[in-house]
mmCIF file with all atom_site columns, C-alpha atoms in Angstrom:
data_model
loop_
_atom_site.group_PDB
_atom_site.id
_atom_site.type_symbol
_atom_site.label_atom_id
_atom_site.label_alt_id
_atom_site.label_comp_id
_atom_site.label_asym_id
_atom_site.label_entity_id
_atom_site.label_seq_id
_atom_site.pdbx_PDB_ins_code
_atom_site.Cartn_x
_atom_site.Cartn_y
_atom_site.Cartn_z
_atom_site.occupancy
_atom_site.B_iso_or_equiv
_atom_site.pdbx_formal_charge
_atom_site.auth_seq_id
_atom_site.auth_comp_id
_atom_site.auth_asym_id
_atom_site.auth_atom_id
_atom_site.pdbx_PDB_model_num
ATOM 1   C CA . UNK Z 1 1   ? 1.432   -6.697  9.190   1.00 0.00 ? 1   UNK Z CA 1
ATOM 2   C CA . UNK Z 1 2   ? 2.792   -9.025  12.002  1.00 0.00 ? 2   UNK Z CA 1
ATOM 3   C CA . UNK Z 1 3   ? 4.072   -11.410 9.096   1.00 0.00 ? 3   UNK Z CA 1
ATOM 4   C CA . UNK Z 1 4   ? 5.748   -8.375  7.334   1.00 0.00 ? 4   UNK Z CA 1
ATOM 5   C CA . UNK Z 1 5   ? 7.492   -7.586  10.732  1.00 0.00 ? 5   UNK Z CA 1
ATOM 6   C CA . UNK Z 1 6   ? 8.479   -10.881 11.144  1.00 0.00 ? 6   UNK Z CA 1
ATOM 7   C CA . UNK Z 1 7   ? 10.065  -10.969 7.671   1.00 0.00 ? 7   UNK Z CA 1
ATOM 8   C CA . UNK Z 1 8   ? 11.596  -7.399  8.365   1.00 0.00 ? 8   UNK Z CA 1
ATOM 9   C CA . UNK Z 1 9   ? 13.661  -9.476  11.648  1.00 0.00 ? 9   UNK Z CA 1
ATOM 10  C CA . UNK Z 1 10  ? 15.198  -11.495 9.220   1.00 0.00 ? 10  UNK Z CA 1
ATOM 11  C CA . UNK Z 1 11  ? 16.041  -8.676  6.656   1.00 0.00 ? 11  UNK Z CA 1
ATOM 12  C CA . UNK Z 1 12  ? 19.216  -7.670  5.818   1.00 0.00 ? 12  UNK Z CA 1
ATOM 13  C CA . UNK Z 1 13  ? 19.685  -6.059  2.624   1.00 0.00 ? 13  UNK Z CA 1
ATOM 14  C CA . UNK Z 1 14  ? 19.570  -2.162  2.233   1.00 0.00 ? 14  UNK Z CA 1
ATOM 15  C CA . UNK Z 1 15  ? 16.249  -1.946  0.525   1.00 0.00 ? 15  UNK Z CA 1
ATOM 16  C CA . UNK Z 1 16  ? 12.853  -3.633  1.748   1.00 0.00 ? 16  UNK Z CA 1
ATOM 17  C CA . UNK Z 1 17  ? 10.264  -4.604  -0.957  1.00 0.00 ? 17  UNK Z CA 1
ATOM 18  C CA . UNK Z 1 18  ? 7.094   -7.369  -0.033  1.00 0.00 ? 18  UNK Z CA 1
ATOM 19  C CA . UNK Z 1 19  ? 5.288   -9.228  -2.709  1.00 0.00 ? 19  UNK Z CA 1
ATOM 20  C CA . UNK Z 1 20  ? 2.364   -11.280 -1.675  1.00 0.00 ? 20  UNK Z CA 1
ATOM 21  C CA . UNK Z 1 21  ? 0.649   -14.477 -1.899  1.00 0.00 ? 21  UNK Z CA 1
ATOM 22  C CA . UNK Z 1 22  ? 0.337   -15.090 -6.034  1.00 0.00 ? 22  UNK Z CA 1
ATOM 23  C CA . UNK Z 1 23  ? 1.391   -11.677 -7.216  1.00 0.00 ? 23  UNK Z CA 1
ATOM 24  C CA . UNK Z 1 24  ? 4.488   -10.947 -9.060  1.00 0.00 ? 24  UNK Z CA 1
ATOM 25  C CA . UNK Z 1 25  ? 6.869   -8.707  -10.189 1.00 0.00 ? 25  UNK Z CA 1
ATOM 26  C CA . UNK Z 1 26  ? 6.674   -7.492  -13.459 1.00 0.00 ? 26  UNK Z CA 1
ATOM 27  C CA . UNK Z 1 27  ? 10.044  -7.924  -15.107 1.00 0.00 ? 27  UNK Z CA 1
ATOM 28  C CA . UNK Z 1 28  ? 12.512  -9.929  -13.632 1.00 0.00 ? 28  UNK Z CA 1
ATOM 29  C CA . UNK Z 1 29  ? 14.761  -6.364  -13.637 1.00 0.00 ? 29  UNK Z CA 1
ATOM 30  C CA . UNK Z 1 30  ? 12.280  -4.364  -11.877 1.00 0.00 ? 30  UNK Z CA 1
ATOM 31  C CA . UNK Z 1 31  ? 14.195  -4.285  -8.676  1.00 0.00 ? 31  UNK Z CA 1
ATOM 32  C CA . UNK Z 1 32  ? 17.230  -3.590  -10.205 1.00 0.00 ? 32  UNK Z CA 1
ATOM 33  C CA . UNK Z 1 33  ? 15.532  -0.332  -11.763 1.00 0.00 ? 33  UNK Z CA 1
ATOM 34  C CA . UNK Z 1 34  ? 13.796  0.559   -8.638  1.00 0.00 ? 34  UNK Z CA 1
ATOM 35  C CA . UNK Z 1 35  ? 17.107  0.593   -6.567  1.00 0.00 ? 35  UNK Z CA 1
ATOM 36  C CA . UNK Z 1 36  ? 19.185  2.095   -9.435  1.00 0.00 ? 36  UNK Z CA 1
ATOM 37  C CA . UNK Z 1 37  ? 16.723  4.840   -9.180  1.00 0.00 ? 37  UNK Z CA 1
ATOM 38  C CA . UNK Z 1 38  ? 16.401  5.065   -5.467  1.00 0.00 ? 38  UNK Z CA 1
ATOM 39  C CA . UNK Z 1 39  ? 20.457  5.438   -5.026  1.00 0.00 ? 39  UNK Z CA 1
ATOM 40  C CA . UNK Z 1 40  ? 20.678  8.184   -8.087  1.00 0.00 ? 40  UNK Z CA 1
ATOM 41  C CA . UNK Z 1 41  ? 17.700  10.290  -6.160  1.00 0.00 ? 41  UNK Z CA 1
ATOM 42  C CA . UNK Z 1 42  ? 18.512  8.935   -2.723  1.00 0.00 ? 42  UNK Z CA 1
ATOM 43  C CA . UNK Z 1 43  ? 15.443  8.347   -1.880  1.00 0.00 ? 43  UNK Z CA 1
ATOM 44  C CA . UNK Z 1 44  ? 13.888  6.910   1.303   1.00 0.00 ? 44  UNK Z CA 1
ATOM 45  C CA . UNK Z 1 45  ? 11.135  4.846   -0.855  1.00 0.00 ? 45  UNK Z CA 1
ATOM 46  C CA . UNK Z 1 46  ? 9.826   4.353   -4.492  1.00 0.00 ? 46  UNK Z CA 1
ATOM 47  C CA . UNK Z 1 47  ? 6.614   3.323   -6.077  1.00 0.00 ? 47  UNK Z CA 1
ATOM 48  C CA . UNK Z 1 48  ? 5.174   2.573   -9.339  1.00 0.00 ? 48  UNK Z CA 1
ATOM 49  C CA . UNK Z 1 49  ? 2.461   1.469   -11.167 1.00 0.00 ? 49  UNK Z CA 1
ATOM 50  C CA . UNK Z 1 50  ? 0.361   -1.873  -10.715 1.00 0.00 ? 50  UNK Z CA 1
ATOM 51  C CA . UNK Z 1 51  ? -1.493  -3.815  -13.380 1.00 0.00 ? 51  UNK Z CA 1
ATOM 52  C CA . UNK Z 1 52  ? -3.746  -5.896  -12.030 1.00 0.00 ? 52  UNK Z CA 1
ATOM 53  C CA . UNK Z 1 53  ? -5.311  -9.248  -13.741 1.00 0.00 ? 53  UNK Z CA 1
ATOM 54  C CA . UNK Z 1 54  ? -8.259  -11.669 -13.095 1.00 0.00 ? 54  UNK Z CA 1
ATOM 55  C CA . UNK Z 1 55  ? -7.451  -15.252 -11.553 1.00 0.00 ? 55  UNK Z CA 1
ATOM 56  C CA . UNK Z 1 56  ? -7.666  -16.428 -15.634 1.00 0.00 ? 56  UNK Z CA 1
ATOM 57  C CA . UNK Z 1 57  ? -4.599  -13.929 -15.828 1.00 0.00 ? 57  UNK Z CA 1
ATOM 58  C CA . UNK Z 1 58  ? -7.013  -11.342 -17.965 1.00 0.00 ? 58  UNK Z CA 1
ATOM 59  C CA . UNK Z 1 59  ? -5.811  -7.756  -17.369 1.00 0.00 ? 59  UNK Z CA 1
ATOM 60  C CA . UNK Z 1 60  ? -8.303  -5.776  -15.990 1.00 0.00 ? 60  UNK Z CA 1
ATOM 61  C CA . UNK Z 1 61  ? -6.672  -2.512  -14.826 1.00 0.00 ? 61  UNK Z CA 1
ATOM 62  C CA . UNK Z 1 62  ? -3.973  -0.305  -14.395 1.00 0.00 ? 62  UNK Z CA 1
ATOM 63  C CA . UNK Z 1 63  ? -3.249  1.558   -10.838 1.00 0.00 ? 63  UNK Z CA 1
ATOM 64  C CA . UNK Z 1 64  ? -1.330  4.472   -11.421 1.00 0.00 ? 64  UNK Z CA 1
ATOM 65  C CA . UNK Z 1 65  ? 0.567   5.943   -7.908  1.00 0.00 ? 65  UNK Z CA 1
ATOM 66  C CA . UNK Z 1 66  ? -1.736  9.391   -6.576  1.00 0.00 ? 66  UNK Z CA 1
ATOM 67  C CA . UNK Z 1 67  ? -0.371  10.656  -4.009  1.00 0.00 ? 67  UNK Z CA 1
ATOM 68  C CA . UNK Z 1 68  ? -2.629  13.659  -4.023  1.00 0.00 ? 68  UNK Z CA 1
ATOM 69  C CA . UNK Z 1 69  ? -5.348  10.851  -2.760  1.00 0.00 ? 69  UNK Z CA 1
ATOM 70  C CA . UNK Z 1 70  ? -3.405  9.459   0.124   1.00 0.00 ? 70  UNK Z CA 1
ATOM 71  C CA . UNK Z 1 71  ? -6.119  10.688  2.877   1.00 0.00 ? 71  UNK Z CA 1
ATOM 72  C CA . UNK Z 1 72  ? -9.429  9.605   1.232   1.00 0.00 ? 72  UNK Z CA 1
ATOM 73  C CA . UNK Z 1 73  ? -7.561  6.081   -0.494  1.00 0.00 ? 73  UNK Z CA 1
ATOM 74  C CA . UNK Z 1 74  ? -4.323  4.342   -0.554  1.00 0.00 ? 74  UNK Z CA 1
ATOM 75  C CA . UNK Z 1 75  ? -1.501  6.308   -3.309  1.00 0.00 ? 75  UNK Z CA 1
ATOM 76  C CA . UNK Z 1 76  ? -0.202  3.243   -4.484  1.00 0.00 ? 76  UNK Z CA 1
ATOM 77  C CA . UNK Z 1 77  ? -0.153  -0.229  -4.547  1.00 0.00 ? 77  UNK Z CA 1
ATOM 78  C CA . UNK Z 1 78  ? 1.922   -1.897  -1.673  1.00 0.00 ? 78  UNK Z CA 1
ATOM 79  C CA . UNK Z 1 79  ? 3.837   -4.447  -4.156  1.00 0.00 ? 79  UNK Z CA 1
ATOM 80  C CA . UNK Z 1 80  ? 4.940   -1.595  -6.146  1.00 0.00 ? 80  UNK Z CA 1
ATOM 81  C CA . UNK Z 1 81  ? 6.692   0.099   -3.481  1.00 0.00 ? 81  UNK Z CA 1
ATOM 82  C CA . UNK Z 1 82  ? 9.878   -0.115  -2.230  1.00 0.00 ? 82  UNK Z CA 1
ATOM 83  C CA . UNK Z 1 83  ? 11.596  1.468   1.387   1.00 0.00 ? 83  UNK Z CA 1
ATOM 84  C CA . UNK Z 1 84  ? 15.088  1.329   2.519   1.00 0.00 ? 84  UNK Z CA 1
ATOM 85  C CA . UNK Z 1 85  ? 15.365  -0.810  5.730   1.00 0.00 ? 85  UNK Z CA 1
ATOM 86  C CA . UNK Z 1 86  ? 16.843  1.708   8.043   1.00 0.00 ? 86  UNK Z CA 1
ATOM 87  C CA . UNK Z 1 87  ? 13.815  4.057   7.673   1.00 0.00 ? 87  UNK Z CA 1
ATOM 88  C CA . UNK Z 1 88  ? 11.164  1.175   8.072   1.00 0.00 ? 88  UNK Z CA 1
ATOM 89  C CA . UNK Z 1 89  ? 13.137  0.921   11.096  1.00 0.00 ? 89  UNK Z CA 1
ATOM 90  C CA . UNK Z 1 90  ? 13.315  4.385   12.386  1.00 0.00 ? 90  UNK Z CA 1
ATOM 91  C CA . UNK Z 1 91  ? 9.094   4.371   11.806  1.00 0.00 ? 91  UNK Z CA 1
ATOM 92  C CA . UNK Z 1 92  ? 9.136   1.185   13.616  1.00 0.00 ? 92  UNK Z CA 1
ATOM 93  C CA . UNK Z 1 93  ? 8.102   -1.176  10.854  1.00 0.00 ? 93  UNK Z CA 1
ATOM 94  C CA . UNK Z 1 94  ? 4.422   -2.035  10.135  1.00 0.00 ? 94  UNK Z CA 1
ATOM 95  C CA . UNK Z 1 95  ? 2.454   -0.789  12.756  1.00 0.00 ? 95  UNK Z CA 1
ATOM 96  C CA . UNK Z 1 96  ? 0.008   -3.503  13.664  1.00 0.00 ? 96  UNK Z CA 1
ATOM 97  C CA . UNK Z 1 97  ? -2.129  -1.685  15.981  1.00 0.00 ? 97  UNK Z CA 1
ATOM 98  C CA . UNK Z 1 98  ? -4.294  -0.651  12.654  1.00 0.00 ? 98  UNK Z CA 1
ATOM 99  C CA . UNK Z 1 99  ? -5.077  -4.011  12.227  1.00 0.00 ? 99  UNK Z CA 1
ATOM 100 C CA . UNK Z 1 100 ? -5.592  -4.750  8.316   1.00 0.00 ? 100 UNK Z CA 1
ATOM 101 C CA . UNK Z 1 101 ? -4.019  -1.736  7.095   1.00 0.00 ? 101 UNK Z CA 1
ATOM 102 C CA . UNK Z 1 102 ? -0.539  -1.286  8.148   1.00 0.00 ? 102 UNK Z CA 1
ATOM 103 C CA . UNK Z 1 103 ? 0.756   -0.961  4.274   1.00 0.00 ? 103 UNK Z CA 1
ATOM 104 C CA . UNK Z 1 104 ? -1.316  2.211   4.149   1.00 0.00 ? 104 UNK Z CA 1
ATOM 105 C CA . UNK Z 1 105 ? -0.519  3.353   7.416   1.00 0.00 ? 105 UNK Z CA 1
ATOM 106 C CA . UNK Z 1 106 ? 3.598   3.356   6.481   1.00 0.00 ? 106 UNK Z CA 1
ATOM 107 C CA . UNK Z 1 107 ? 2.626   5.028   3.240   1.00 0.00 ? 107 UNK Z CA 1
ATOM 108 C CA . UNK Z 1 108 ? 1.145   8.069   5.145   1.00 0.00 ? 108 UNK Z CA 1
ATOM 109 C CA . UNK Z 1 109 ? 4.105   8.169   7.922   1.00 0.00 ? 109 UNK Z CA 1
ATOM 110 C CA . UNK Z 1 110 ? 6.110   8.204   5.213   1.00 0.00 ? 110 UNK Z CA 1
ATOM 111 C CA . UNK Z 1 111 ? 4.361   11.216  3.175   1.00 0.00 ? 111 UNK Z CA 1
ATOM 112 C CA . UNK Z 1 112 ? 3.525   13.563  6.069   1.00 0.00 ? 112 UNK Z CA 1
ATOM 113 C CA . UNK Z 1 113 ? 6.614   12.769  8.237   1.00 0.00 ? 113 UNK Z CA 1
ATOM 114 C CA . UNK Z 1 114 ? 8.680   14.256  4.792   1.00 0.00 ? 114 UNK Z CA 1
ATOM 115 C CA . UNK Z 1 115 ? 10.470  10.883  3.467   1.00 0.00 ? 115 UNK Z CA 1
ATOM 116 C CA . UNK Z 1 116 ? 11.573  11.508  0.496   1.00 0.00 ? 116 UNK Z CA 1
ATOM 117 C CA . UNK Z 1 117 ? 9.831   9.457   -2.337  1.00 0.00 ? 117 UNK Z CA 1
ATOM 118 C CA . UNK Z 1 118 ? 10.287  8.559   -5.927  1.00 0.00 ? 118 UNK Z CA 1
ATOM 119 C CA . UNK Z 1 119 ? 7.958   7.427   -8.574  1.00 0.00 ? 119 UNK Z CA 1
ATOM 120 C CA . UNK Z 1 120 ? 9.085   4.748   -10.803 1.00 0.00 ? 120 UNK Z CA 1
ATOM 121 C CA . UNK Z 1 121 ? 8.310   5.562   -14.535 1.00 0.00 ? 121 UNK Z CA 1
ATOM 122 C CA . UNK Z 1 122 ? 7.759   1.617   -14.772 1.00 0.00 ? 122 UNK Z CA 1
ATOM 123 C CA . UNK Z 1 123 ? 5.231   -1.408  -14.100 1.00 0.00 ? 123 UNK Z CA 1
ATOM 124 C CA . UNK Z 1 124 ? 6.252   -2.785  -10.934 1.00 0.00 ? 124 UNK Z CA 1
ATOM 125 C CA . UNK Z 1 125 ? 4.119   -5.442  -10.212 1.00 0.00 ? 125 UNK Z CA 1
ATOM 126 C CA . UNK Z 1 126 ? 1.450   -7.773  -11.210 1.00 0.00 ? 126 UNK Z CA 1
ATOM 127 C CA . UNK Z 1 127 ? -1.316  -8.276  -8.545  1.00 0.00 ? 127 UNK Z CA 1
ATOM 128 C CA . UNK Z 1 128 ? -3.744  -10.903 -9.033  1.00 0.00 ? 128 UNK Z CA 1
ATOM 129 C CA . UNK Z 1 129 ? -7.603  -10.063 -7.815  1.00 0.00 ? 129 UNK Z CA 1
ATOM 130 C CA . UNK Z 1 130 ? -9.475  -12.347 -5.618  1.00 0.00 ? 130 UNK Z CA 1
ATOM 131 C CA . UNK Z 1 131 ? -8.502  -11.245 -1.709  1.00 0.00 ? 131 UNK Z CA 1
ATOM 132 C CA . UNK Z 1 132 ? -9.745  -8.982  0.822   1.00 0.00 ? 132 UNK Z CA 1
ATOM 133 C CA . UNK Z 1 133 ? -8.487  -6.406  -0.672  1.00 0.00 ? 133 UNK Z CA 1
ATOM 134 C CA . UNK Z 1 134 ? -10.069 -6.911  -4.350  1.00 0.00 ? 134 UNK Z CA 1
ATOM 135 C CA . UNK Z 1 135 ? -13.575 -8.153  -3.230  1.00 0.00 ? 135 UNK Z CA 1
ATOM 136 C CA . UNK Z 1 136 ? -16.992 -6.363  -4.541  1.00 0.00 ? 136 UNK Z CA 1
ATOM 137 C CA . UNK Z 1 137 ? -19.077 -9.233  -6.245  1.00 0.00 ? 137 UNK Z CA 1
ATOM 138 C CA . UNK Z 1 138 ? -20.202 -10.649 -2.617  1.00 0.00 ? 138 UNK Z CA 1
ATOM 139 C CA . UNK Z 1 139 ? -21.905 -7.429  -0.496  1.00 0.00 ? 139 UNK Z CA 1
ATOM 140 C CA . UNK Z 1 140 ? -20.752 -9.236  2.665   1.00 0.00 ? 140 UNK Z CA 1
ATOM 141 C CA . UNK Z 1 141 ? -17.274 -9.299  1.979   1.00 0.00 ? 141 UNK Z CA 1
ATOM 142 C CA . UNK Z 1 142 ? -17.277 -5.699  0.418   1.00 0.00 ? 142 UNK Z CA 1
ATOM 143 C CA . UNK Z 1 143 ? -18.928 -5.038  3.291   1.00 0.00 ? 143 UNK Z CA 1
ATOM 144 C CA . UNK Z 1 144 ? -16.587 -5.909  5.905   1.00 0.00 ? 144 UNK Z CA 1
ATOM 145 C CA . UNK Z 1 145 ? -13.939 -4.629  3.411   1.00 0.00 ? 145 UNK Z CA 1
ATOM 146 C CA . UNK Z 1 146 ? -15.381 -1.161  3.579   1.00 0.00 ? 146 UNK Z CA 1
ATOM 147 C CA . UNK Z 1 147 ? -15.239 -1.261  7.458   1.00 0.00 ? 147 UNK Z CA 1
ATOM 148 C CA . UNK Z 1 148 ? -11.503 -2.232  7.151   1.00 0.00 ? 148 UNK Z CA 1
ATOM 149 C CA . UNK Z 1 149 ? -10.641 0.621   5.499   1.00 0.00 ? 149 UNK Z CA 1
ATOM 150 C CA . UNK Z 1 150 ? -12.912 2.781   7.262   1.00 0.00 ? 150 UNK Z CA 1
ATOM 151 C CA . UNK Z 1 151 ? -10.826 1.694   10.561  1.00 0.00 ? 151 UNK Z CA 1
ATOM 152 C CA . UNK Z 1 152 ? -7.716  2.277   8.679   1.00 0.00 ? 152 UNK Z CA 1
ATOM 153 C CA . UNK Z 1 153 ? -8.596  5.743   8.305   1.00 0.00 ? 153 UNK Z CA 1
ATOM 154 C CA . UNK Z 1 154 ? -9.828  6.237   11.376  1.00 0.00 ? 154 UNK Z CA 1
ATOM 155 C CA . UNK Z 1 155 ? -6.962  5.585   13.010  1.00 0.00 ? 155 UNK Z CA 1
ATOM 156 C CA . UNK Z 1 156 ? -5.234  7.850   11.086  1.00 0.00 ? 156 UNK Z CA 1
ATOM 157 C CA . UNK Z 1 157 ? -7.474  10.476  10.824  1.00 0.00 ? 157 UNK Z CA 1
ATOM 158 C CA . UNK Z 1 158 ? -8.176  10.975  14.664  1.00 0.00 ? 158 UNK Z CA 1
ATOM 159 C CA . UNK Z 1 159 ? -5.084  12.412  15.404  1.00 0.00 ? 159 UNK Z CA 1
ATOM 160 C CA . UNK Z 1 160 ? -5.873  15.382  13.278  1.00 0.00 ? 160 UNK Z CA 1
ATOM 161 C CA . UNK Z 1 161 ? -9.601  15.314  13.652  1.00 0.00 ? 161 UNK Z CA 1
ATOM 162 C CA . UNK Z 1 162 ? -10.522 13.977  17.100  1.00 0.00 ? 162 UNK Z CA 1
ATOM 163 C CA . UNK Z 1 163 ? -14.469 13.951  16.539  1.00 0.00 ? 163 UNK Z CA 1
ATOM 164 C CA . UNK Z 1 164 ? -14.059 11.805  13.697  1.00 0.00 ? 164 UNK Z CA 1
ATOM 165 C CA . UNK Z 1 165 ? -16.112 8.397   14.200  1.00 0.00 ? 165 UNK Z CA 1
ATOM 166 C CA . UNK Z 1 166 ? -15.602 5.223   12.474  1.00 0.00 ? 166 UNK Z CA 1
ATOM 167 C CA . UNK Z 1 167 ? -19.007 5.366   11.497  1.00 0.00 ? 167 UNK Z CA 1
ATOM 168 C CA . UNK Z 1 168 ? -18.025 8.430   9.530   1.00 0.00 ? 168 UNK Z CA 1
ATOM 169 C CA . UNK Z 1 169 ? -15.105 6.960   7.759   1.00 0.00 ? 169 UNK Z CA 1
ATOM 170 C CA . UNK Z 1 170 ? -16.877 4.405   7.092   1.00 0.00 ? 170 UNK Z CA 1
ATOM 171 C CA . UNK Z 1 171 ? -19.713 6.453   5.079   1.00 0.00 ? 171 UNK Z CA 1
ATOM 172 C CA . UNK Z 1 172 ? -16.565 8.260   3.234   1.00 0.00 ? 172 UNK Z CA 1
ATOM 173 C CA . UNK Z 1 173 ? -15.564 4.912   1.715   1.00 0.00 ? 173 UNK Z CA 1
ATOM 174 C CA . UNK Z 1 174 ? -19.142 3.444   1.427   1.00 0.00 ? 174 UNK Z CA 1
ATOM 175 C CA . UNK Z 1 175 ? -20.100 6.459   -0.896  1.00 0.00 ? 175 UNK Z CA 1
#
């Protein structure tokens, strides 16, 4: 999240979108669809779908945005979004305090704060499994990834329920 802050300094452009690492956008005119969208509806962000592949470039599956799941998982995939600058700005970018997590964090400021969002009929990226984020074959690493996203939620979820534990959010994702 620091990194994507430090990118967001050097920003210029109207529209903010992050691709990471070895992932890729899905047509080279995605972009051009997502903003051609986002000016029509003007729109504060946009989203689409994700297909994701193995590292021998096998597809494996299809993440469809949800935004009815946004407080138990993440809506959509963070390289299929999109956000205009100025309101990244106005939220104050990522928020690194979250630590691992601040792509989901923006995604809820932006739902319950009202932003208005679009979803992209389209395939916006291609996201290639093998991080943090994709591990379950080793229990150590799915381990600690569980507790990542148990603190995500955590620290979003205490400001509405202040009893909450980590512990708890942590049993939410682990079952």
């Amino acid at each position: 999240d620091d990194g994507y802050n430090k990118a967001l300094s050097h920003a210029s452009g109207k529209y903010v979108f992050f691709m990471n690492s070895d992932d890729q956008y899905y047509a080279d005119d995605v972009l051009e669809k997502c903003v051609e969208l986002m000016e029509k509806e003007n729109a504060d962000y946009c989203y689409g779908t994700e297909r994701q592949y193995n590292r021998k470039d096998k597809f494996t599956f299809e993440w469809k945005p949800n935004l009815a799941q946004f407080w138990h998982k993440v809506p959509y995939a963070h390289a299929a979004m999109g956000v205009r600058r100025d309101v990244l700005k106005k939220l104050g970018n990522y928020n690194t305090d979250c630590g691992y997590g601040g792509d989901y964090y923006l995604m809820i400021q932006l739902i319950l704060d009202g932003y208005k969002g679009i979803e992209i009929p389209a395939v916006i990226s291609k996201y290639i499994l093998g991080r943090i984020s994709s591990q379950n074959h080793d229990k150590a690493k799915q381990y600690r990834t569980f507790l990542i996203l148990a603190k995500r939620i955590h620290f979003i979820a205490k400001q509405f329920y202040p009893n909450i534990t980590i512990e708890d959010c942590f049993n939410i994702y682990h079952f």
